[in-house]
Coordinates of N, CA, C and O in Angstrom, one line a residue:
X1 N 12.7 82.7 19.5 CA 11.5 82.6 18.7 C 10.3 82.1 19.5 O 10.3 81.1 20.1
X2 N 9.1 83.2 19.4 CA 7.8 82.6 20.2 C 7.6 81.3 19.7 O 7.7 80.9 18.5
X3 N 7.2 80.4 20.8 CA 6.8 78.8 20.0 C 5.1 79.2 20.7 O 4.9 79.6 21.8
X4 N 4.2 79.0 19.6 CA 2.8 78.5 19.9 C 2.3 77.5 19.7 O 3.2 76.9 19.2
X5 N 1.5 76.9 19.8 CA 0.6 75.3 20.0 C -0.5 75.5 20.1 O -1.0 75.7 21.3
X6 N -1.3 75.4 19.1 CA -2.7 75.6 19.2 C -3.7 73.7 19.4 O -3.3 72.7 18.7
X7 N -4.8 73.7 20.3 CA -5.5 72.8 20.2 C -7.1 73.0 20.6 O -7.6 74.2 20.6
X8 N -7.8 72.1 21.0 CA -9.4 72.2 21.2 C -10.4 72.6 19.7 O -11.5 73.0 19.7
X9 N -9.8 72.3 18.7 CA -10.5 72.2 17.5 C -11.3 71.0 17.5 O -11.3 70.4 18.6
X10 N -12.0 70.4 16.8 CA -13.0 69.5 16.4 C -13.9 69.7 15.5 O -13.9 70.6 14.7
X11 N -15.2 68.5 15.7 CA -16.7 68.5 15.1 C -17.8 69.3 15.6 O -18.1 69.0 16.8
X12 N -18.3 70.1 15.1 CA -19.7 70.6 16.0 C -20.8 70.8 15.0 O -20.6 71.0 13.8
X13 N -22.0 70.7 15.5 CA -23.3 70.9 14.2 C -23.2 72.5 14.7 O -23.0 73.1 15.8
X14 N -23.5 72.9 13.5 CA -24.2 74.4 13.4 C -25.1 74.8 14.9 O -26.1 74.1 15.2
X15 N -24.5 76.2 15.8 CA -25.1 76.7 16.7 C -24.7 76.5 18.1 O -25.2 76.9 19.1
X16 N -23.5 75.4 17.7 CA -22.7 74.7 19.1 C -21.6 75.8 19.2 O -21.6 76.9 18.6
X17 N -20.4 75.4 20.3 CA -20.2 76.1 20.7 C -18.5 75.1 20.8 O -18.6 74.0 21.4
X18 N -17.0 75.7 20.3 CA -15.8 75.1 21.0 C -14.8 76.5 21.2 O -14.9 77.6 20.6
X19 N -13.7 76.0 22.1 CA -13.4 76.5 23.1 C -11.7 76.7 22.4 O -11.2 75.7 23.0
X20 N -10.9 77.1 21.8 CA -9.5 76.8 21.2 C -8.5 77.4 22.5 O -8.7 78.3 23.4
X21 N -7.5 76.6 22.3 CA -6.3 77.1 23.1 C -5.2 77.6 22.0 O -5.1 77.5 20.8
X22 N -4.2 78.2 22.9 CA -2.9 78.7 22.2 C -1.9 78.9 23.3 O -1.6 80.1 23.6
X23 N -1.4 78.0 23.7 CA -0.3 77.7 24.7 C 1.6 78.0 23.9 O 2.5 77.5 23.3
X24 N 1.3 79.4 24.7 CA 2.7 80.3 24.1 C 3.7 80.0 25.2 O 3.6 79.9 26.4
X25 N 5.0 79.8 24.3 CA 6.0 79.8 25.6 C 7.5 80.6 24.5 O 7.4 81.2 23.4
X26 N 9.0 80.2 25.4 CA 9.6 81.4 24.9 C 9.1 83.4 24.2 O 9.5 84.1 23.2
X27 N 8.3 83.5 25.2 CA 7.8 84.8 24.6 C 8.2 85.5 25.3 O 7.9 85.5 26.5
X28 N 8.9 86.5 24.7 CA 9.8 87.7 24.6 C 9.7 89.3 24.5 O 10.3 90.2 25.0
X29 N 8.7 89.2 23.9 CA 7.7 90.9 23.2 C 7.3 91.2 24.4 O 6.8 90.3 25.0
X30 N 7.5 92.5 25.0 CA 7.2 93.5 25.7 C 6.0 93.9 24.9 O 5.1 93.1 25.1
X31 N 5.6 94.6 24.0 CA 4.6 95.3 23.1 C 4.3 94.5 22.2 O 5.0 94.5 21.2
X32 N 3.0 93.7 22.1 CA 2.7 92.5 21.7 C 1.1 92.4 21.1 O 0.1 92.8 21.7
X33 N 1.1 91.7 19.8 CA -0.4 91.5 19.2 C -0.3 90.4 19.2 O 0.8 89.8 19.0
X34 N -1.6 89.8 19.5 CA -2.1 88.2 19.4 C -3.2 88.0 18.4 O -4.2 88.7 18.5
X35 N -3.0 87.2 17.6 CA -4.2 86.9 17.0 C -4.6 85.5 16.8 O -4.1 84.4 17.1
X36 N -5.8 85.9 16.2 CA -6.3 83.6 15.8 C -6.7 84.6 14.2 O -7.4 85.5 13.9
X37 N -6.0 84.0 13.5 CA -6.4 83.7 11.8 C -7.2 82.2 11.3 O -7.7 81.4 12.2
X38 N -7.3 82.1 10.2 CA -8.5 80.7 9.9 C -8.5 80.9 8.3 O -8.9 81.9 7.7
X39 N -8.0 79.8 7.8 CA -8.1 79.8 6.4 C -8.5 78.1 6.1 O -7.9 77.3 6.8
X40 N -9.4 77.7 5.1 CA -9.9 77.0 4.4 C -8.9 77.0 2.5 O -8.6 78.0 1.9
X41 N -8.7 75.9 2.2 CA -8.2 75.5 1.1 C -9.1 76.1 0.0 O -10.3 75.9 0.0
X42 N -8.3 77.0 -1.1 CA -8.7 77.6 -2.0 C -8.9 79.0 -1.5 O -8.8 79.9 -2.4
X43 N -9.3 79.5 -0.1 CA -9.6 80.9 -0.2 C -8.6 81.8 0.9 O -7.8 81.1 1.5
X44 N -8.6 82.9 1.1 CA -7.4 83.4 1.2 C -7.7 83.7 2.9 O -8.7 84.3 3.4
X45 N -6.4 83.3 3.7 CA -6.6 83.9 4.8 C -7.1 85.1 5.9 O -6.7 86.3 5.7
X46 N -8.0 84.8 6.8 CA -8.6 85.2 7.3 C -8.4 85.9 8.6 O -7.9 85.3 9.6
X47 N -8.6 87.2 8.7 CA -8.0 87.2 10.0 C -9.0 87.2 11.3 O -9.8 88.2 11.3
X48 N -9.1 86.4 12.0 CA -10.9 86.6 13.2 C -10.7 87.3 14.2 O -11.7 88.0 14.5
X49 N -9.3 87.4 15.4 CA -9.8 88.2 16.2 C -8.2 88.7 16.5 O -7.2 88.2 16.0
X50 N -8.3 89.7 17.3 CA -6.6 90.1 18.1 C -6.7 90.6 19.3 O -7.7 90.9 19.9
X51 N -5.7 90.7 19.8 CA -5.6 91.2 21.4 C -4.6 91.7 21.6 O -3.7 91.0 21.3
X52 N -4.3 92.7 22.0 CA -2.8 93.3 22.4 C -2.4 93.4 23.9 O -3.3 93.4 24.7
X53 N -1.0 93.6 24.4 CA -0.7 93.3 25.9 C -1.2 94.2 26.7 O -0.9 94.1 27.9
X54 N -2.0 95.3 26.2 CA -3.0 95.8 27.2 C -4.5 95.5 27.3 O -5.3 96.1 27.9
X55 N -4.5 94.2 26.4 CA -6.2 94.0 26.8 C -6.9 94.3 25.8 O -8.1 93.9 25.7
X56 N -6.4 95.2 24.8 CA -7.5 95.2 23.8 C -7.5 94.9 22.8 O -6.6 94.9 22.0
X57 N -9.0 94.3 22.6 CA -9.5 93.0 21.6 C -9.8 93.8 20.6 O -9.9 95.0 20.8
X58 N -9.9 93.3 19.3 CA -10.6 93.3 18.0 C -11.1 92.1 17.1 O -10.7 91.0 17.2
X59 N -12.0 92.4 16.5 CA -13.0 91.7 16.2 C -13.0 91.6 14.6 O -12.8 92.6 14.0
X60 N -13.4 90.2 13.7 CA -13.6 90.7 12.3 C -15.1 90.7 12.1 O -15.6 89.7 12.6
X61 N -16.0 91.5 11.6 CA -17.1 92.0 11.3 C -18.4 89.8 11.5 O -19.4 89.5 12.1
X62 N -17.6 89.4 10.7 CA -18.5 87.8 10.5 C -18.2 87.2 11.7 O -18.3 86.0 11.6
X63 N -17.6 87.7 13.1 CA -17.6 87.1 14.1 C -18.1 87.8 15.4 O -18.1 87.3 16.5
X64 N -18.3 88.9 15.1 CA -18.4 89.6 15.9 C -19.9 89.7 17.0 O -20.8 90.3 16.6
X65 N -20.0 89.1 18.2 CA -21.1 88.7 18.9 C -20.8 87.5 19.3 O -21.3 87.2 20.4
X66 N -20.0 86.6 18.8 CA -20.4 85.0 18.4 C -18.4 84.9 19.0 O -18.3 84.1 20.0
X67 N -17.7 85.2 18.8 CA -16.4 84.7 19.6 C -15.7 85.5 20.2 O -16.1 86.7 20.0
X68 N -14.7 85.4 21.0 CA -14.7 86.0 22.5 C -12.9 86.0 22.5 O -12.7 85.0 23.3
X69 N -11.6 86.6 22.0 CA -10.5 86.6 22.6 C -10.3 86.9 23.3 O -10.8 88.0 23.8
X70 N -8.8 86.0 24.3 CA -8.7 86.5 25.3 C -7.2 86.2 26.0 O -6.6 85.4 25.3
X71 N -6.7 86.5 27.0 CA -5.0 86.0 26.9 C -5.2 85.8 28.7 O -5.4 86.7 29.5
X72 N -5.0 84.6 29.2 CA -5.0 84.1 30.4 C -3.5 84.1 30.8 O -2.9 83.1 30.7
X73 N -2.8 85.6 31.4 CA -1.7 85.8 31.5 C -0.9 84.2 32.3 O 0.0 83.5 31.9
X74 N -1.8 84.3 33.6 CA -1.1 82.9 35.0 C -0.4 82.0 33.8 O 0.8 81.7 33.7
X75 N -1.6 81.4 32.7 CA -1.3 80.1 32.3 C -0.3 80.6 30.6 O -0.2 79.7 29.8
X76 N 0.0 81.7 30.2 CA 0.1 81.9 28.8 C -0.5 81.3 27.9 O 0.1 80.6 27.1
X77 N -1.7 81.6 27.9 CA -2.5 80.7 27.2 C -3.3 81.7 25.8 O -4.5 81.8 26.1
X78 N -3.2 82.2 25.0 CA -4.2 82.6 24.4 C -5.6 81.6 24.1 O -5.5 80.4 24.1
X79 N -6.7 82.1 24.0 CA -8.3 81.6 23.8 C -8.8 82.2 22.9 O -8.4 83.3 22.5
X80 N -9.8 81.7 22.4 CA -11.2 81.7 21.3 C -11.9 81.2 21.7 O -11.9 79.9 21.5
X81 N -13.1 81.9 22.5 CA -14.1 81.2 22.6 C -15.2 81.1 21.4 O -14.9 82.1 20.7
X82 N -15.9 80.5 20.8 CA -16.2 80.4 19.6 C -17.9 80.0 19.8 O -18.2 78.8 19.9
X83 N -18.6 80.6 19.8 CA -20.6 80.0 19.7 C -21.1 80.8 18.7 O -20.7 81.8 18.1
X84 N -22.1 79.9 18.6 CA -22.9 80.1 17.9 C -22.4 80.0 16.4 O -22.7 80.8 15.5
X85 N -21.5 78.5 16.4 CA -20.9 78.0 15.0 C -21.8 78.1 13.5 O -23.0 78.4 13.7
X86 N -21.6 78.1 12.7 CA -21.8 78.3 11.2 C -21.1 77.4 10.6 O -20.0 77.1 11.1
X87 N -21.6 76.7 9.4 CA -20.8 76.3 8.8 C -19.6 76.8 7.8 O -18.7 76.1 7.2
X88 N -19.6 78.1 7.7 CA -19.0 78.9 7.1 C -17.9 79.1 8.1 O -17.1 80.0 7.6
X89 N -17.6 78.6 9.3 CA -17.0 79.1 10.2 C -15.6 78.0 10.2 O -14.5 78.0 10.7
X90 N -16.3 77.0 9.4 CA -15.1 75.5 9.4 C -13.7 76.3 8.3 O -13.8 77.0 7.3
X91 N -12.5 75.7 9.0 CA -11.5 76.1 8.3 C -10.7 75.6 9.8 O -11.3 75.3 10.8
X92 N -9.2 75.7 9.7 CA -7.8 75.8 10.1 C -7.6 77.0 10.8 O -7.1 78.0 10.4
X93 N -8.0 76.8 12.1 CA -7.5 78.2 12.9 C -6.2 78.1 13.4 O -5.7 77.0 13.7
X94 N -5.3 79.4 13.5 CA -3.8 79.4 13.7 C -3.9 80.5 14.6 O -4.7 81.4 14.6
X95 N -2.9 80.2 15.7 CA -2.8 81.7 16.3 C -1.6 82.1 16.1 O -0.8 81.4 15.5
X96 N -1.2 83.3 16.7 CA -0.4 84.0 15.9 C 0.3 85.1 16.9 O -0.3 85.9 17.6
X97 N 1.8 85.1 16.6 CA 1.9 86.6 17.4 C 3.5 87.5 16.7 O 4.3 87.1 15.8
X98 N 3.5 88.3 17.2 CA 4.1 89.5 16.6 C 4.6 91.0 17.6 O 3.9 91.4 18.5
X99 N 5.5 91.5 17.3 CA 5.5 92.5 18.4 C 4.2 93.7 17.8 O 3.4 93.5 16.9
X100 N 4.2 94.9 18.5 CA 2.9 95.6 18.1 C 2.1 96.2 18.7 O 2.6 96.1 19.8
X101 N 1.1 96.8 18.9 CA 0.4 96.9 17.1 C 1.3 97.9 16.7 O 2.0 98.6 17.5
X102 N 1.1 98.1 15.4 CA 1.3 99.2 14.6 C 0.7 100.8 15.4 O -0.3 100.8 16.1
X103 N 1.3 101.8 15.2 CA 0.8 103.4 15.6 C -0.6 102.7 15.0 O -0.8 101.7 14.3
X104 N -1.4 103.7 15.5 CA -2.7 103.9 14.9 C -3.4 102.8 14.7 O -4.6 103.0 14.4
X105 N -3.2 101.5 14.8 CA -3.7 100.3 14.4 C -4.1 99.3 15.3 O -3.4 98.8 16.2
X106 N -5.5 98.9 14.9 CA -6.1 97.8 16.2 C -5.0 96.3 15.6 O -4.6 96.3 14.5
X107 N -4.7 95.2 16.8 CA -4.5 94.1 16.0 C -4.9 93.6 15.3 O -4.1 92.8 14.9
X108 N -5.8 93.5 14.8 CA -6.7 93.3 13.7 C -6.5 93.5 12.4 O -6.3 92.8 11.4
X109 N -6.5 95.0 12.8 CA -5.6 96.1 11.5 C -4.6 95.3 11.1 O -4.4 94.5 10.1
X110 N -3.8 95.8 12.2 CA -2.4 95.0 11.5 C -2.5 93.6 11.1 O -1.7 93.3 10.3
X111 N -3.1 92.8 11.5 CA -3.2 91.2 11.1 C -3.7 91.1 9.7 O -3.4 90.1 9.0
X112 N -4.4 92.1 9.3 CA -4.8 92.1 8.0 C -3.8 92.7 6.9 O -3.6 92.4 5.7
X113 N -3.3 93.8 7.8 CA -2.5 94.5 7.0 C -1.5 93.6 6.4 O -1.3 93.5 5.2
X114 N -1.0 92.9 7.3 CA 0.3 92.1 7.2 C -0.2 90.7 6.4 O 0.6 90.2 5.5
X115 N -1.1 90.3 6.6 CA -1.5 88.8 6.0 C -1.1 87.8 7.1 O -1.7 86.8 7.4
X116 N 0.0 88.3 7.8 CA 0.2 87.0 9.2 C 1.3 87.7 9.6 O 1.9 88.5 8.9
X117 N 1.6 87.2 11.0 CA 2.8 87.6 12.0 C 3.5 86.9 12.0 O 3.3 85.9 11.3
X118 N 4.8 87.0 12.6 CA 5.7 86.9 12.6 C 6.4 85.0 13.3 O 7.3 84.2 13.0
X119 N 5.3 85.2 14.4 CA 5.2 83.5 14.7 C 4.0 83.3 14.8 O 3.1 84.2 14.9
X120 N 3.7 81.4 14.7 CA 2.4 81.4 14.0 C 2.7 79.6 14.7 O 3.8 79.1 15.0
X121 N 1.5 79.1 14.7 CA 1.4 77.7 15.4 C 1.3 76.9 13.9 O 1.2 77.3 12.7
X122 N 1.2 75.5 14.6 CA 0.4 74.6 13.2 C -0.5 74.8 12.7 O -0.6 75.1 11.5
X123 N -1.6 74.6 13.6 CA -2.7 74.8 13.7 C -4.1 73.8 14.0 O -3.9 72.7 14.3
X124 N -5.6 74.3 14.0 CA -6.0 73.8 14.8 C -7.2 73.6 14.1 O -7.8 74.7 13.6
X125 N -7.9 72.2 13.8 CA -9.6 72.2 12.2 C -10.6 72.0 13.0 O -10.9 71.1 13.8
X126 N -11.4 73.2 12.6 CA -12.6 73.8 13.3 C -13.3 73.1 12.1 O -13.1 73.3 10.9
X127 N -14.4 72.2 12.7 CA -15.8 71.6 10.9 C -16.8 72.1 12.1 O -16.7 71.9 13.3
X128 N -17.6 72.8 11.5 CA -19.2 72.6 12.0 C -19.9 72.1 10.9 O -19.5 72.4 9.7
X129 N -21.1 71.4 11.0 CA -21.5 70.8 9.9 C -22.7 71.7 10.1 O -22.6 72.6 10.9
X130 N -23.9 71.3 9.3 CA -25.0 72.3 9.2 C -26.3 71.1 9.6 O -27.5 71.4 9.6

């Protein structure tokens, strides 16, 4: 079973900028989706970005310009770069992985489709304040 570990969450005022890790190990998947999800108490999980093991990213629409996935093979590290914070942006980011994608389907797609993958970290509390 993939083990992930997400950290680099914290405090930032509105328009700052943090940096998340996702340090993957026993990983196994030849054909592989990565994602970072983000859910806040009371509302329903979110999916923000994906990446698959050829490099391509996907985006959700309210992040799009503003955070940056990315998969640093040397170190197995999945990343979120994250600027130009909102307070709307605070919540529990998780990352997440799964074999994949789906035929026809960006990671994204499928992250949504599915509601969440298959391994999944603790997770990691993103506050921007305003």
């Amino acid at each position: 079973q993939v083990h992930l570990e997400e950290s680099g969450g914290g405090s930032v005022q509105a328009g700052g900028s943090l940096s998340l890790s996702c340090a993957l190990s026993k990983f196994t998947y030849s054909s592989y989706c990565l994602a970072w999800f983000r859910q806040t108490p009371g509302k329903k999980r979110e999916t923000v970005a994906g990446i698959n093991d050829r490099g391509t990213t996907s985006y959700a629409d309210f992040v799009k310009g503003r955070f940056t996935i990315a998969l640093d093979n040397s170190k197995n590290t999945l990343l979120l770069q994250m600027n130009s914070l909102k307070p709307e942006d605070t919540a529990m980011y998780y990352c997440a992985a799964d074999e994949g994608p789906l035929p026809g389907v960006s990671c994204l797609g499928m992250a949504t489709m599915l509601g969440r993958f298959a391994d999944r970290g603790q997770g990691t509390q993103v506050t921007v304040s305003s």
